[in-house]
Amino acid sequence: MCGIVGYVGSRDAVVPVLEGLQRLEYRGYDSAGISFKNPEGKLQVVKKEGKLDNLRSVLETQKPKTSIAIGHTRWATHGHVNETNAHPHGNDLFAIVHNGIIENAFELKESLQAEGEKFHSETDTEVFLVLLTKLFKQTGDIKKSIIETFKQIEGNSAVVILNKDENKLYAIKRSAPLVCGRRSGRESGELFLSSDPYALVGYVDRLFFPDDEILCELDPEATFIHFYDLEGNATEQFQKEARSTQETLSTKGEFEHFMLKEIHEQPFLTKQLAGFYSEGVGKELLDRVKGKKFDHINIIGCGTAWHAGLVIKNILESELRVKVTIDLASEFRYRDPVLEKNELALFISQSGETADTIACAELCKKKGLTLYSIVNVKGSTLYRMSDENFLIYAGQEIGVASTKAFTNMVLVGALMAFTLKGEDAIKTLGSELNLLSDKIEALLSRENELKIIAKEIFQEKGFIYTGRNIYFPIALEGALKLKEIAYVHAEGYAAGELKHGPIALIDEQMVNISIVGSELFEKTLSNTEEVKARRGKILVVGVKENSKLKSISDFYFGLDFDGLKYFSPVLVNVVMQILSYYIAKEKGTDIDKPRNLAKSVTVE
Ligand code: F6R
């Protein structure tokens, strides 16, 4: 989703801003732009529809020299994808970039228009610019005008502002990601900001995460970032984090796509997880929460994280015998849920920045619940809001379609479940984690079999993924993965639900990807028979070397579940990931950056 990068300091500002935007490409965008002060002291805005390279080629011709710049990758929410709506938005006084949504933009725009103010784009962002400029012309005070403008907008936003007459950047946010960074050592100081710390890796040695409604002033003269509250008073309301400059940027290595690389990282990540929770902060966390009792557990997440939550729900319920409910964050936040103090709110998120999930965390915090998160990005908004964070240690996930994060979410969720049960979770699950790692490794060595199946089925009309009980979430996740990257219609269904409606879809051009484990074997088999009877194509992913499964299926991918008590759904899911990948490859889609999708959904 939209990305922000800003720089002020002693080097050519366009370079780190473009580099930062490039690193944020994985988040998804449809246009890009940059604003900077040119040698005559005027604000210049350059923006282009489409890929960042379009913007880069214009800048290569212009070769601007500047020490201050802000850049943005836009994922359209208000207004079409075009150059006018792309950010930055600017006039001769200010240039701004914005992430999020101004919910009262329509009303503000109407009243500004009634006062004679002019607008050029369809965006909500321009409302901020126009209001800011109007207030600044009245007061002549930049900080006050930004704060006053910010007070008038509703919704979650992060805004970065560049003024023509100052060599400073300003930023302010509400429930939207924003990070400031400083690189020490250079004579005149170098200050950065972004919506994602990944953009700043290698550039900064200190990160500052401002709280909501705190104005950040990045002043290279002072070589420091000043923070102010909404009254304009200096404040310390930010969190500081030292980051190693050794942190590395992800590369694809020998793989054609990040997604494939991330799928292949899973055996290693699975194996190393027990290590993270056997000592240091991981062990301390498990010791802290061991045996904690809650009356009810509310799991909340979106998309793939929600699917991981479904698997975790099963483990929590069967091990703790406590009531667990699970909600999609976008629903939970508006359905006025009954919440009591002695309940646990368990949030699951790779990015820790998903707007709906964060809104639910705010709601649960207000209601006095305990907040735990299963999260990948340390320092993310969700991480900072939670009472305890179960990091999944999956490393940076660049492919928009989530793979390794799902796996590690489930595994960490299981570690959490057994810890709450009062057990030594590493003792209970350590050997199964190792076994799973070996089984994923063995599965990856059979990748070619799935590639061949993908070639056979990629042109079919539609795909119905089915599974029962512990495999139902995997049917949902398998279908989601295929939709996302292959742009074909796919649905995940509980196998027992087929005859309640979707079986009407079955014909010879429909593929049923049927997950058949040893639990409920006969029942799932008979659901698959019903599809077969209606001429559907059957791909069974299930227990190995089974003659019944062999005879019913057009394609059969047997799996060795021996020894897996809790994690067989994870193993099956890796099959789904590989299959989606190769179907998408046959289709020739943009696998790492599928159309219309964003890696981190920071708007509602
Ligand atoms: C699917 C996918 C999305 C995310 C969802 C939540 O492959 O990546 O469905 O799972 O947007 O994102 P996080 O986990 O960052 O909260």
PDB file of C-alpha atoms in Angstrom, residues 113-307:
ATOM      1  CA  GLN A 113     -14.666  25.394  -2.000  1.00  0.00           C
ATOM      2  CA  ALA A 114     -17.436  27.567  -0.620  1.00  0.00           C
ATOM      3  CA  GLU A 115     -14.688  29.914   0.590  1.00  0.00           C
ATOM      4  CA  GLY A 116     -13.296  30.009  -2.933  1.00  0.00           C
ATOM      5  CA  GLU A 117     -10.409  27.546  -2.537  1.00  0.00           C
ATOM      6  CA  LYS A 118      -9.490  25.619  -5.686  1.00  0.00           C
ATOM      7  CA  PHE A 119      -8.793  21.886  -6.023  1.00  0.00           C
ATOM      8  CA  HIS A 120      -7.021  20.092  -8.832  1.00  0.00           C
ATOM      9  CA  SER A 121      -7.217  16.410  -7.920  1.00  0.00           C
ATOM     10  CA  GLU A 122      -9.850  13.943  -6.743  1.00  0.00           C
ATOM     11  CA  THR A 123      -7.835  13.012  -3.666  1.00  0.00           C
ATOM     12  CA  ASP A 124      -8.587  13.465   0.007  1.00  0.00           C
ATOM     13  CA  THR A 125      -4.935  14.433   0.457  1.00  0.00           C
ATOM     14  CA  GLU A 126      -5.360  17.713  -1.376  1.00  0.00           C
ATOM     15  CA  VAL A 127      -7.833  18.777   1.297  1.00  0.00           C
ATOM     16  CA  PHE A 128      -4.980  18.700   3.811  1.00  0.00           C
ATOM     17  CA  LEU A 129      -2.794  20.764   1.506  1.00  0.00           C
ATOM     18  CA  VAL A 130      -5.438  23.390   0.812  1.00  0.00           C
ATOM     19  CA  LEU A 131      -6.458  23.718   4.458  1.00  0.00           C
ATOM     20  CA  LEU A 132      -2.840  23.881   5.611  1.00  0.00           C
ATOM     21  CA  THR A 133      -2.010  26.580   3.080  1.00  0.00           C
ATOM     22  CA  LYS A 134      -5.051  28.616   4.052  1.00  0.00           C
ATOM     23  CA  LEU A 135      -4.202  28.436   7.773  1.00  0.00           C
ATOM     24  CA  PHE A 136      -0.547  29.215   7.144  1.00  0.00           C
ATOM     25  CA  LYS A 137      -1.456  32.312   5.159  1.00  0.00           C
ATOM     26  CA  GLN A 138      -3.512  33.452   8.158  1.00  0.00           C
ATOM     27  CA  THR A 139      -0.982  32.689  10.906  1.00  0.00           C
ATOM     28  CA  GLY A 140       2.448  32.540   9.265  1.00  0.00           C
ATOM     29  CA  ASP A 141       3.255  29.729  11.716  1.00  0.00           C
ATOM     30  CA  ILE A 142       4.058  26.375  10.105  1.00  0.00           C
ATOM     31  CA  LYS A 143       3.884  24.174  13.190  1.00  0.00           C
ATOM     32  CA  LYS A 144       0.615  25.679  14.378  1.00  0.00           C
ATOM     33  CA  SER A 145      -0.929  25.411  10.912  1.00  0.00           C
ATOM     34  CA  ILE A 146       0.033  21.741  10.560  1.00  0.00           C
ATOM     35  CA  ILE A 147      -1.342  20.916  14.011  1.00  0.00           C
ATOM     36  CA  GLU A 148      -4.575  22.814  13.362  1.00  0.00           C
ATOM     37  CA  THR A 149      -5.049  21.139   9.980  1.00  0.00           C
ATOM     38  CA  PHE A 150      -4.346  17.754  11.491  1.00  0.00           C
ATOM     39  CA  LYS A 151      -6.887  18.382  14.249  1.00  0.00           C
ATOM     40  CA  GLN A 152      -9.547  18.988  11.635  1.00  0.00           C
ATOM     41  CA  ILE A 153      -9.087  15.770   9.689  1.00  0.00           C
ATOM     42  CA  GLU A 154     -10.755  12.531  10.710  1.00  0.00           C
ATOM     43  CA  GLY A 155      -9.555   8.983  10.104  1.00  0.00           C
ATOM     44  CA  ASN A 156      -6.167   7.331  10.176  1.00  0.00           C
ATOM     45  CA  SER A 157      -3.414   9.140   8.350  1.00  0.00           C
ATOM     46  CA  ALA A 158       0.280   9.891   8.203  1.00  0.00           C
ATOM     47  CA  VAL A 159       1.275  13.156   6.535  1.00  0.00           C
ATOM     48  CA  VAL A 160       4.704  14.505   5.679  1.00  0.00           C
ATOM     49  CA  ILE A 161       5.146  18.161   4.846  1.00  0.00           C
ATOM     50  CA  LEU A 162       7.842  20.115   3.070  1.00  0.00           C
ATOM     51  CA  ASN A 163       7.792  23.916   3.166  1.00  0.00           C
ATOM     52  CA  LYS A 164       9.431  26.151   0.577  1.00  0.00           C
ATOM     53  CA  ASP A 165      11.197  28.403   3.090  1.00  0.00           C
ATOM     54  CA  GLU A 166      12.538  25.885   5.550  1.00  0.00           C
ATOM     55  CA  ASN A 167      15.169  23.224   5.347  1.00  0.00           C
ATOM     56  CA  LYS A 168      13.107  20.904   7.530  1.00  0.00           C
ATOM     57  CA  LEU A 169      10.592  18.120   7.192  1.00  0.00           C
ATOM     58  CA  TYR A 170       7.470  17.808   9.296  1.00  0.00           C
ATOM     59  CA  ALA A 171       5.398  14.691   9.884  1.00  0.00           C
ATOM     60  CA  ILE A 172       2.390  13.701  11.946  1.00  0.00           C
ATOM     61  CA  LYS A 173       0.186  10.629  12.098  1.00  0.00           C
ATOM     62  CA  ARG A 174      -2.789   8.914  13.671  1.00  0.00           C
ATOM     63  CA  SER A 175      -2.951   5.105  13.613  1.00  0.00           C
ATOM     64  CA  ALA A 176      -0.808   4.914  10.505  1.00  0.00           C
ATOM     65  CA  PRO A 177       2.810   3.787  10.374  1.00  0.00           C
ATOM     66  CA  LEU A 178       5.537   6.379  10.525  1.00  0.00           C
ATOM     67  CA  VAL A 179       9.162   6.147  11.524  1.00  0.00           C
ATOM     68  CA  CYS A 180      11.890   8.780  11.707  1.00  0.00           C
ATOM     69  CA  GLY A 181      15.550   7.877  11.493  1.00  0.00           C
ATOM     70  CA  ARG A 182      18.858   9.522  12.173  1.00  0.00           C
ATOM     71  CA  ARG A 183      22.282   8.790  10.902  1.00  0.00           C
ATOM     72  CA  SER A 184      24.933  10.070  13.219  1.00  0.00           C
ATOM     73  CA  GLY A 185      28.482  10.860  12.266  1.00  0.00           C
ATOM     74  CA  ARG A 186      27.974  13.080   9.249  1.00  0.00           C
ATOM     75  CA  GLU A 187      28.864  16.705   9.890  1.00  0.00           C
ATOM     76  CA  SER A 188      25.525  18.323   9.217  1.00  0.00           C
ATOM     77  CA  GLY A 189      23.355  15.395  10.258  1.00  0.00           C
ATOM     78  CA  GLU A 190      21.103  13.315   8.097  1.00  0.00           C
ATOM     79  CA  LEU A 191      17.478  12.725   8.950  1.00  0.00           C
ATOM     80  CA  PHE A 192      15.038  10.349   7.319  1.00  0.00           C
ATOM     81  CA  LEU A 193      11.463   9.335   7.602  1.00  0.00           C
ATOM     82  CA  SER A 194       9.303   6.656   6.146  1.00  0.00           C
ATOM     83  CA  SER A 195       6.139   4.665   6.551  1.00  0.00           C
ATOM     84  CA  ASP A 196       8.254   1.499   6.829  1.00  0.00           C
ATOM     85  CA  PRO A 197      11.607   1.024   8.593  1.00  0.00           C
ATOM     86  CA  TYR A 198      12.687  -1.271   5.728  1.00  0.00           C
ATOM     87  CA  ALA A 199      13.146   1.807   3.540  1.00  0.00           C
ATOM     88  CA  LEU A 200      15.780   3.097   5.953  1.00  0.00           C
ATOM     89  CA  VAL A 201      17.881  -0.028   6.467  1.00  0.00           C
ATOM     90  CA  GLY A 202      21.551   0.808   6.101  1.00  0.00           C
ATOM     91  CA  TYR A 203      20.884   4.559   6.123  1.00  0.00           C
ATOM     92  CA  VAL A 204      20.175   5.124   9.804  1.00  0.00           C
ATOM     93  CA  ASP A 205      21.516   3.915  13.086  1.00  0.00           C
ATOM     94  CA  ARG A 206      18.614   5.101  15.221  1.00  0.00           C
ATOM     95  CA  LEU A 207      14.911   4.861  14.650  1.00  0.00           C
ATOM     96  CA  PHE A 208      12.229   6.902  16.377  1.00  0.00           C
ATOM     97  CA  PHE A 209       8.618   5.790  16.363  1.00  0.00           C
ATOM     98  CA  PRO A 210       6.411   8.784  17.114  1.00  0.00           C
ATOM     99  CA  ASP A 211       3.204   8.255  19.047  1.00  0.00           C
ATOM    100  CA  ASP A 212      -0.094   9.252  17.482  1.00  0.00           C
ATOM    101  CA  GLU A 213      -0.791  12.987  17.201  1.00  0.00           C
ATOM    102  CA  ILE A 214       2.820  13.963  17.780  1.00  0.00           C
ATOM    103  CA  LEU A 215       4.353  16.439  15.359  1.00  0.00           C
ATOM    104  CA  CYS A 216       7.863  15.480  14.268  1.00  0.00           C
ATOM    105  CA  GLU A 217      10.232  18.182  13.113  1.00  0.00           C
ATOM    106  CA  LEU A 218      13.305  16.926  11.289  1.00  0.00           C
ATOM    107  CA  ASP A 219      15.895  19.638  11.475  1.00  0.00           C
ATOM    108  CA  PRO A 220      19.332  18.784  10.077  1.00  0.00           C
ATOM    109  CA  GLU A 221      20.842  21.977  11.548  1.00  0.00           C
ATOM    110  CA  ALA A 222      20.014  20.698  14.997  1.00  0.00           C
ATOM    111  CA  THR A 223      20.935  17.175  13.790  1.00  0.00           C
ATOM    112  CA  PHE A 224      17.904  16.098  15.747  1.00  0.00           C
ATOM    113  CA  ILE A 225      14.244  15.336  15.539  1.00  0.00           C
ATOM    114  CA  HIS A 226      11.985  17.433  17.756  1.00  0.00           C
ATOM    115  CA  PHE A 227       8.624  16.121  18.880  1.00  0.00           C
ATOM    116  CA  TYR A 228       5.640  18.276  19.846  1.00  0.00           C
ATOM    117  CA  ASP A 229       2.197  17.490  21.200  1.00  0.00           C
ATOM    118  CA  LEU A 230      -0.984  18.966  19.778  1.00  0.00           C
ATOM    119  CA  GLU A 231      -0.585  22.016  22.048  1.00  0.00           C
ATOM    120  CA  GLY A 232       2.763  22.688  20.399  1.00  0.00           C
ATOM    121  CA  ASN A 233       4.761  21.742  23.521  1.00  0.00           C
ATOM    122  CA  ALA A 234       7.976  19.751  23.173  1.00  0.00           C
ATOM    123  CA  THR A 235       7.432  16.146  24.231  1.00  0.00           C
ATOM    124  CA  GLU A 236       9.233  12.850  24.593  1.00  0.00           C
ATOM    125  CA  GLN A 237       6.287  10.819  23.342  1.00  0.00           C
ATOM    126  CA  PHE A 238       8.096   8.562  20.981  1.00  0.00           C
ATOM    127  CA  GLN A 239       9.861   5.274  21.180  1.00  0.00           C
ATOM    128  CA  LYS A 240      13.471   4.955  20.344  1.00  0.00           C
ATOM    129  CA  GLU A 241      15.068   1.894  18.909  1.00  0.00           C
ATOM    130  CA  ALA A 242      18.657   1.316  18.034  1.00  0.00           C
ATOM    131  CA  ARG A 243      18.880  -0.647  14.800  1.00  0.00           C
ATOM    132  CA  SER A 244      21.881  -2.380  13.533  1.00  0.00           C
ATOM    133  CA  THR A 245      23.063  -1.067  10.222  1.00  0.00           C
ATOM    134  CA  GLN A 246      24.123  -4.653   9.583  1.00  0.00           C
ATOM    135  CA  GLU A 247      20.519  -5.563   8.867  1.00  0.00           C
ATOM    136  CA  THR A 248      20.462  -6.698   5.291  1.00  0.00           C
ATOM    137  CA  LEU A 249      18.118  -6.154   2.410  1.00  0.00           C
ATOM    138  CA  SER A 250      16.401  -9.175   1.006  1.00  0.00           C
ATOM    139  CA  THR A 251      17.470 -10.441  -2.384  1.00  0.00           C
ATOM    140  CA  LYS A 252      15.966 -13.190  -4.497  1.00  0.00           C
ATOM    141  CA  GLY A 253      19.213 -15.136  -4.599  1.00  0.00           C
ATOM    142  CA  GLU A 254      18.992 -18.106  -6.946  1.00  0.00           C
ATOM    143  CA  PHE A 255      15.169 -17.935  -7.114  1.00  0.00           C
ATOM    144  CA  GLU A 256      13.079 -16.409  -9.858  1.00  0.00           C
ATOM    145  CA  HIS A 257      10.655 -14.844  -7.399  1.00  0.00           C
ATOM    146  CA  PHE A 258      10.670 -13.763  -3.773  1.00  0.00           C
ATOM    147  CA  MET A 259       7.618 -15.924  -3.230  1.00  0.00           C
ATOM    148  CA  LEU A 260       9.457 -19.060  -4.279  1.00  0.00           C
ATOM    149  CA  LYS A 261      12.442 -18.109  -2.180  1.00  0.00           C
ATOM    150  CA  GLU A 262      10.200 -17.527   0.816  1.00  0.00           C
ATOM    151  CA  ILE A 263       8.509 -20.897   0.323  1.00  0.00           C
ATOM    152  CA  HIS A 264      11.961 -22.489   0.318  1.00  0.00           C
ATOM    153  CA  GLU A 265      12.997 -20.696   3.502  1.00  0.00           C
ATOM    154  CA  GLN A 266      10.369 -22.582   5.486  1.00  0.00           C
ATOM    155  CA  PRO A 267      12.352 -25.687   6.500  1.00  0.00           C
ATOM    156  CA  PHE A 268      15.088 -23.488   7.946  1.00  0.00           C
ATOM    157  CA  LEU A 269      12.701 -21.035   9.612  1.00  0.00           C
ATOM    158  CA  THR A 270      10.726 -23.869  11.139  1.00  0.00           C
ATOM    159  CA  LYS A 271      13.829 -25.441  12.563  1.00  0.00           C
ATOM    160  CA  GLN A 272      15.237 -22.243  13.992  1.00  0.00           C
ATOM    161  CA  LEU A 273      12.015 -21.217  15.739  1.00  0.00           C
ATOM    162  CA  ALA A 274      12.532 -23.487  18.744  1.00  0.00           C
ATOM    163  CA  GLY A 275      15.918 -21.819  19.202  1.00  0.00           C
ATOM    164  CA  PHE A 276      14.360 -18.356  19.468  1.00  0.00           C
ATOM    165  CA  TYR A 277      11.975 -19.540  22.152  1.00  0.00           C
ATOM    166  CA  SER A 278      14.475 -21.677  24.063  1.00  0.00           C
ATOM    167  CA  GLU A 279      16.583 -18.820  25.366  1.00  0.00           C
ATOM    168  CA  GLY A 280      16.797 -15.045  25.779  1.00  0.00           C
ATOM    169  CA  VAL A 281      13.734 -12.844  25.227  1.00  0.00           C
ATOM    170  CA  GLY A 282      11.744 -15.699  23.693  1.00  0.00           C
ATOM    171  CA  LYS A 283      12.179 -17.901  26.738  1.00  0.00           C
ATOM    172  CA  GLU A 284      11.525 -14.987  29.099  1.00  0.00           C
ATOM    173  CA  LEU A 285       8.249 -14.351  27.271  1.00  0.00           C
ATOM    174  CA  LEU A 286       7.149 -17.979  27.555  1.00  0.00           C
ATOM    175  CA  ASP A 287       8.107 -17.995  31.245  1.00  0.00           C
ATOM    176  CA  ARG A 288       6.058 -14.831  31.786  1.00  0.00           C
ATOM    177  CA  VAL A 289       2.854 -16.118  30.217  1.00  0.00           C
ATOM    178  CA  LYS A 290       3.120 -19.762  31.304  1.00  0.00           C
ATOM    179  CA  GLY A 291      -0.121 -20.998  32.811  1.00  0.00           C
ATOM    180  CA  LYS A 292      -1.940 -17.629  32.465  1.00  0.00           C
ATOM    181  CA  LYS A 293      -5.685 -18.074  32.525  1.00  0.00           C
ATOM    182  CA  PHE A 294      -8.229 -16.208  30.448  1.00  0.00           C
ATOM    183  CA  ASP A 295     -12.002 -16.632  30.443  1.00  0.00           C
ATOM    184  CA  HIS A 296     -12.185 -16.302  26.692  1.00  0.00           C
ATOM    185  CA  ILE A 297      -9.790 -15.792  23.814  1.00  0.00           C
ATOM    186  CA  ASN A 298     -10.686 -13.490  20.899  1.00  0.00           C
ATOM    187  CA  ILE A 299      -8.510 -14.049  17.840  1.00  0.00           C
ATOM    188  CA  ILE A 300      -8.453 -11.229  15.297  1.00  0.00           C
ATOM    189  CA  GLY A 301      -6.706 -10.843  11.965  1.00  0.00           C
ATOM    190  CA  CYS A 302      -7.184 -10.378   8.220  1.00  0.00           C
ATOM    191  CA  GLY A 303      -6.604 -12.562   5.174  1.00  0.00           C
ATOM    192  CA  THR A 304      -3.864 -15.115   5.584  1.00  0.00           C
ATOM    193  CA  ALA A 305      -3.329 -14.076   9.198  1.00  0.00           C
ATOM    194  CA  TRP A 306      -6.989 -14.852   9.864  1.00  0.00           C
ATOM    195  CA  HIS A 307      -6.521 -18.268   8.280  1.00  0.00           C
TER     196      HIS A 307
END
